[in-house]
Amino acid sequence: MYAKGKGPRPQTFLPWLLMGVGALSNIISGKDQNTWLAGLGLLTFNSIYIFVVFSAFNPRYRDSRVPLYGFAALTAVTYAIVLSFGHVWLLFFPLLSLASGAVRALHGRPHFVVLVVLSGSAGTISGWRFADHWMSAAIGYATFFSGMIAATVLHLFDTIKQLDATRQELARTAVEKERLRFSRDLHDLLGHTLSVIVVKAEAVRRLAPRDVDAALGQAADIEAVGRQALTEIREAVTGYREGSLGTELDRARSALQAADIEPVVRESGPPLPPQASALLGWVVREGVTNAVRHSGATRCEIEVRTDASAGRARLTITDDGRGPAAPSATPSTSGGTGLKGLTERLAAAGGTLDSGPDGRRGFRLVVELPVDGEEADGEEVGGEDLTARQ
């Protein structure tokens, strides 16, 4: 349920089974009256304990009654072996309490009642067996607080996980609202301008046969309106936060489908840092633009894999088209458009880009990028027009 280093896991509960070493020692030395029955009890307790813990952390069963039924069986076994053998077997009460803390169905008031019953039983049986009030208090105390601490820690990490999920959802909602706002602003900005251009273009068509000078005047107006529109668009998008990798993947699916190319998108691994996400987003835009404009493909596969342990992300874009286009007569300028500009930008961030034919047909673009050292490159990913396949 929890990522490594992000909270307790079922394996966290297993080392506590070492508390049963004393019982195992009694079985081996023959101190218990019925060795075979004691061994069977120890094996049964350990097996059910492991079942309860792992089912309590399994997303499929954690919110069901399966861990609760397992805990009920574990409780019955615990009382049976403690009442039968006593002595070091009393340590199985804290273990039982620890397992109860992992059962989510018990959290809250029911768990408190269970802990009171278990700690009271442990103290009573201990006092009956040893007639030692300090031993009785110690066993009862250990039983109560082992379950209470386990339940509190798990509840804390569950709450943190829920808060993190809520924060991510709020962030996604904020991004969607900003997209809607920007789309409305852009619509309002271009609606009037494009309407004027259409009207003036119609005027040019009507005036051209009989009044060339008037038609040229209208054409000049169209040029002026177009230039003004470009200026207003640049001003509108200045400072606008560019899309992440997820946004570009969504756009890629839409663009490929519109071009009658089957999109296949695969993602695996943890989320990428913002700068790496933005940089790979530009790679996706460039690769998909190439596939749509130049490849003549029927299928395009995009795969994003993030290896947190190695600290690297790998992006692969493959199509089944006619392969790479001929080299452009006009090479990209430094930091400009196309794969050359992307290669330079990736190199500045410690990444690599390889591209070329994919077998007999098709084109393959492979990018590898470190995801833990982007701060070394302070350059923000720019909003250039990445269109030409190099």
PDB file of C-alpha atoms in Angstrom, residues 241-249 267 270-285 304 306 313 315 369-371 374 381:
ATOM      1  CA  ARG A 241       2.221  27.997 -17.556  1.00  0.00           C
ATOM      2  CA  GLU A 242       2.975  25.436 -20.242  1.00  0.00           C
ATOM      3  CA  GLY A 243       1.424  21.990 -20.138  1.00  0.00           C
ATOM      4  CA  SER A 244       2.956  19.042 -18.340  1.00  0.00           C
ATOM      5  CA  LEU A 245       3.761  15.660 -19.840  1.00  0.00           C
ATOM      6  CA  GLY A 246       0.271  14.441 -18.964  1.00  0.00           C
ATOM      7  CA  THR A 247      -1.274  17.373 -20.839  1.00  0.00           C
ATOM      8  CA  GLU A 248       0.884  16.749 -23.905  1.00  0.00           C
ATOM      9  CA  LEU A 249      -0.001  13.052 -23.876  1.00  0.00           C
ATOM     10  CA  GLU A 267       3.013   5.090 -18.552  1.00  0.00           C
ATOM     11  CA  PRO A 270       6.195   7.531 -10.152  1.00  0.00           C
ATOM     12  CA  PRO A 271       5.254  11.076 -11.304  1.00  0.00           C
ATOM     13  CA  LEU A 272       8.002  13.205 -12.822  1.00  0.00           C
ATOM     14  CA  PRO A 273       9.329  16.467 -11.347  1.00  0.00           C
ATOM     15  CA  PRO A 274       7.844  19.585 -13.031  1.00  0.00           C
ATOM     16  CA  GLN A 275      10.905  20.488 -15.120  1.00  0.00           C
ATOM     17  CA  ALA A 276      11.426  16.950 -16.430  1.00  0.00           C
ATOM     18  CA  SER A 277       7.702  16.661 -17.129  1.00  0.00           C
ATOM     19  CA  ALA A 278       7.715  19.905 -19.130  1.00  0.00           C
ATOM     20  CA  LEU A 279      10.814  18.916 -21.109  1.00  0.00           C
ATOM     21  CA  LEU A 280       9.455  15.476 -22.009  1.00  0.00           C
ATOM     22  CA  GLY A 281       6.170  17.159 -22.878  1.00  0.00           C
ATOM     23  CA  TRP A 282       7.962  19.107 -25.611  1.00  0.00           C
ATOM     24  CA  VAL A 283       9.544  15.886 -26.867  1.00  0.00           C
ATOM     25  CA  VAL A 284       6.093  14.290 -27.114  1.00  0.00           C
ATOM     26  CA  ARG A 285       4.780  17.317 -29.005  1.00  0.00           C
ATOM     27  CA  VAL A 304       7.016   6.700 -20.610  1.00  0.00           C
ATOM     28  CA  THR A 306      10.284   6.321 -14.730  1.00  0.00           C
ATOM     29  CA  ALA A 313      13.075   8.613 -17.083  1.00  0.00           C
ATOM     30  CA  LEU A 315      10.459   8.208 -23.303  1.00  0.00           C
ATOM     31  CA  LEU A 369      16.575  12.071 -18.827  1.00  0.00           C
ATOM     32  CA  PRO A 370      17.752  12.180 -15.193  1.00  0.00           C
ATOM     33  CA  VAL A 371      14.907  13.069 -12.852  1.00  0.00           C
ATOM     34  CA  GLU A 374      17.317  19.182 -13.052  1.00  0.00           C
ATOM     35  CA  VAL A 381      11.622  25.069 -21.186  1.00  0.00           C
TER      36      VAL A 381
END
